[in-house]
Amino acid sequence: MFEDLRDLYQEVIFDHNRNPRNFRVMENADRQVEGFNPLCGDRLTLFLKMDGDVITDASFQGSGCAISTASVSLMTEIVKGKTEAEAQELFTKFHEMTTGKEEHINLEALGKLAVLAGVREYPARVKCATLAWHTLDAALKNEANAISTE
Ligand code: ZN
């Protein structure tokens, strides 16, 4: 990764950590799931508003490290207006990007989420970045009220 690109990515992560987007409790949420990453201590509650299979609103509360906060902030922005299938597709791509199982990642398809591509170099931080998405996955599947990365 080029240094200037890395700097830009860092800046976006810092920005979302300082000013998390959609950081609020949602009244009358259709889905509400708590996520916990015991490795780092990241905790979040994800709220979703659904219209059929479209995510019309997403917000969160909680506290965690910069990576987990930036990740959930970016995620709540990007999934708004997406269908469940589109959100699942993004989750798959995001997971491939952060775990590094895929050599050639199409960063363009990930949009702003590409700023988190750097975590693949820090395996201990991958769960910080994917916590939001595992929580979203559980919320969409309506599987549980609380999930843990462990
Ligand atoms: Zn963390």
CSV table of C-alpha atoms and ligand atoms in Angstrom, one decimal:
chain,number,residue,atom,x,y,z
A,1,MET,CA,0.0,0.0,0.0
A,2,PHE,CA,1.3,3.4,-0.8
A,3,GLU,CA,2.2,5.7,2.1
A,4,ASP,CA,0.0,8.6,1.1
A,5,LEU,CA,-3.0,6.2,0.7
A,6,ARG,CA,-2.2,4.8,4.1
A,7,ASP,CA,-2.2,8.3,5.6
A,8,LEU,CA,-5.5,9.0,4.0
A,9,TYR,CA,-7.0,5.8,5.4
A,10,GLN,CA,-5.6,6.7,8.9
A,11,GLU,CA,-7.2,10.1,8.7
A,12,VAL,CA,-10.7,8.6,7.8
A,13,ILE,CA,-10.4,6.2,10.8
A,14,PHE,CA,-9.4,9.0,13.2
A,15,ASP,CA,-12.2,11.1,11.9
A,16,HIS,CA,-14.9,8.4,12.4
A,17,ASN,CA,-13.4,7.6,15.8
A,18,ARG,CA,-13.6,11.3,16.9
A,19,ASN,CA,-17.0,11.9,15.4
A,20,PRO,CA,-18.8,8.6,15.1
A,21,ARG,CA,-21.7,8.7,12.6
A,22,ASN,CA,-25.1,7.5,13.7
A,23,PHE,CA,-24.0,7.3,17.3
A,24,ARG,CA,-27.4,7.3,19.0
A,25,VAL,CA,-30.1,5.2,20.5
A,26,MET,CA,-32.9,4.4,18.0
A,27,GLU,CA,-36.4,4.5,19.3
A,28,ASN,CA,-38.6,1.7,18.1
A,29,ALA,CA,-35.8,-0.1,16.3
A,30,ASP,CA,-36.9,-3.3,14.5
A,31,ARG,CA,-33.6,-5.0,15.4
A,32,GLN,CA,-31.3,-4.5,18.3
A,33,VAL,CA,-28.3,-6.7,18.9
A,34,GLU,CA,-25.3,-6.3,21.2
A,35,GLY,CA,-21.8,-7.2,20.1
A,36,PHE,CA,-18.8,-7.9,22.3
A,37,ASN,CA,-15.2,-8.5,21.5
A,38,PRO,CA,-13.6,-9.7,24.7
A,39,LEU,CA,-10.1,-9.7,23.2
A,40,CYS,CA,-10.1,-5.9,23.1
A,41,GLY,CA,-13.1,-5.0,25.3
A,42,ASP,CA,-15.1,-3.5,22.4
A,43,ARG,CA,-18.8,-3.3,23.1
A,44,LEU,CA,-21.6,-2.0,20.9
A,45,THR,CA,-25.3,-2.1,20.5
A,46,LEU,CA,-26.5,-2.0,16.9
A,47,PHE,CA,-30.0,-0.7,16.0
A,48,LEU,CA,-31.7,-1.3,12.7
A,49,LYS,CA,-34.9,0.0,11.2
A,50,MET,CA,-36.2,-2.3,8.4
A,51,ASP,CA,-38.8,-1.8,5.6
A,52,GLY,CA,-39.3,-5.3,4.3
A,53,ASP,CA,-35.7,-6.4,3.5
A,54,VAL,CA,-34.3,-2.9,3.2
A,55,ILE,CA,-32.3,-1.4,6.0
A,56,THR,CA,-33.8,2.1,6.2
A,57,ASP,CA,-31.8,3.3,9.2
A,58,ALA,CA,-28.9,2.1,11.3
A,59,SER,CA,-27.3,3.4,14.5
A,60,PHE,CA,-25.2,2.3,17.4
A,61,GLN,CA,-24.1,2.9,20.9
A,62,GLY,CA,-21.2,1.6,22.8
A,63,SER,CA,-17.5,2.0,23.5
A,64,GLY,CA,-14.5,0.5,21.9
A,65,CYS,CA,-11.1,1.1,20.4
A,66,ALA,CA,-10.6,3.4,17.4
A,67,ILE,CA,-10.8,0.6,14.9
A,68,SER,CA,-14.0,-0.9,16.2
A,69,THR,CA,-15.7,2.6,16.5
A,70,ALA,CA,-14.6,3.6,13.0
A,71,SER,CA,-15.7,0.3,11.6
A,72,VAL,CA,-19.2,0.4,13.1
A,73,SER,CA,-19.5,4.1,12.2
A,74,LEU,CA,-18.6,3.5,8.5
A,75,MET,CA,-20.9,0.4,8.5
A,76,THR,CA,-24.0,2.2,9.7
A,77,GLU,CA,-23.4,4.8,6.9
A,78,ILE,CA,-22.9,2.3,4.2
A,79,VAL,CA,-25.7,-0.1,4.9
A,80,LYS,CA,-28.5,2.5,4.9
A,81,GLY,CA,-30.7,1.9,1.9
A,82,LYS,CA,-29.2,-1.5,1.3
A,83,THR,CA,-31.1,-4.7,1.1
A,84,GLU,CA,-30.3,-7.6,3.5
A,85,ALA,CA,-28.6,-9.4,0.5
A,86,GLU,CA,-26.5,-6.4,-0.4
A,87,ALA,CA,-25.4,-6.0,3.2
A,88,GLN,CA,-24.5,-9.7,3.4
A,89,GLU,CA,-22.5,-9.3,0.3
A,90,LEU,CA,-20.6,-6.3,1.8
A,91,PHE,CA,-20.0,-8.4,4.9
A,92,THR,CA,-18.4,-11.2,2.9
A,93,LYS,CA,-16.2,-8.8,1.0
A,94,PHE,CA,-15.2,-6.9,4.2
A,95,HIS,CA,-14.4,-10.2,5.8
A,96,GLU,CA,-12.2,-11.3,2.9
A,97,MET,CA,-10.5,-8.0,2.9
A,98,THR,CA,-9.7,-7.9,6.7
A,99,THR,CA,-8.7,-11.6,7.0
A,100,GLY,CA,-6.6,-11.5,3.9
A,101,LYS,CA,-7.8,-14.8,2.6
A,102,GLU,CA,-8.3,-13.1,-0.8
A,103,GLU,CA,-5.1,-11.9,-2.4
A,104,HIS,CA,-6.7,-9.5,-4.8
A,105,ILE,CA,-9.3,-7.4,-3.1
A,106,ASN,CA,-11.5,-5.1,-5.2
A,107,LEU,CA,-11.2,-2.1,-2.9
A,108,GLU,CA,-13.4,0.0,-5.2
A,109,ALA,CA,-16.3,-2.4,-4.5
A,110,LEU,CA,-15.8,-1.7,-0.8
A,111,GLY,CA,-15.9,2.1,-1.1
A,112,LYS,CA,-15.0,3.8,2.1
A,113,LEU,CA,-14.7,0.5,3.9
A,114,ALA,CA,-11.4,0.1,2.1
A,115,VAL,CA,-9.8,2.4,4.8
A,116,LEU,CA,-9.9,-0.7,7.1
A,117,ALA,CA,-7.9,-2.9,4.7
A,118,GLY,CA,-4.8,-2.2,6.8
A,119,VAL,CA,-6.0,-4.3,9.8
A,120,ARG,CA,-5.1,-7.5,7.9
A,121,GLU,CA,-1.5,-6.7,8.8
A,122,TYR,CA,-2.6,-6.7,12.5
A,123,PRO,CA,-4.4,-10.0,13.2
A,124,ALA,CA,-5.1,-9.0,16.8
A,125,ARG,CA,-7.2,-6.1,15.4
A,126,VAL,CA,-9.2,-8.0,12.9
A,127,LYS,CA,-12.0,-8.8,15.4
A,128,CYS,CA,-12.2,-5.1,16.3
A,129,ALA,CA,-12.9,-4.3,12.6
A,130,THR,CA,-15.3,-7.2,12.0
A,131,LEU,CA,-17.3,-7.0,15.3
A,132,ALA,CA,-19.7,-4.5,13.8
A,133,TRP,CA,-20.3,-6.8,10.8
A,134,HIS,CA,-20.8,-9.9,12.9
A,135,THR,CA,-23.3,-8.0,14.9
A,136,LEU,CA,-25.1,-6.8,11.8
A,137,ASP,CA,-25.1,-10.4,10.5
A,138,ALA,CA,-26.8,-11.6,13.7
A,139,ALA,CA,-29.3,-8.7,13.5
A,140,LEU,CA,-30.3,-9.5,9.9
A,141,LYS,CA,-30.7,-13.1,10.7
A,142,ASN,CA,-32.6,-12.2,13.8
A,143,GLU,CA,-30.5,-14.9,15.5
A,144,ALA,CA,-29.7,-13.5,18.9
A,145,ASN,CA,-29.8,-10.5,21.1
A,146,ALA,CA,-26.1,-10.6,21.9
A,147,ILE,CA,-23.1,-11.9,20.1
A,148,SER,CA,-19.5,-12.3,21.0
A,149,THR,CA,-16.5,-12.7,18.7
A,150,GLU,CA,-15.2,-15.5,20.9
B,1,ZN,ZN,-10.8,-3.1,19.6
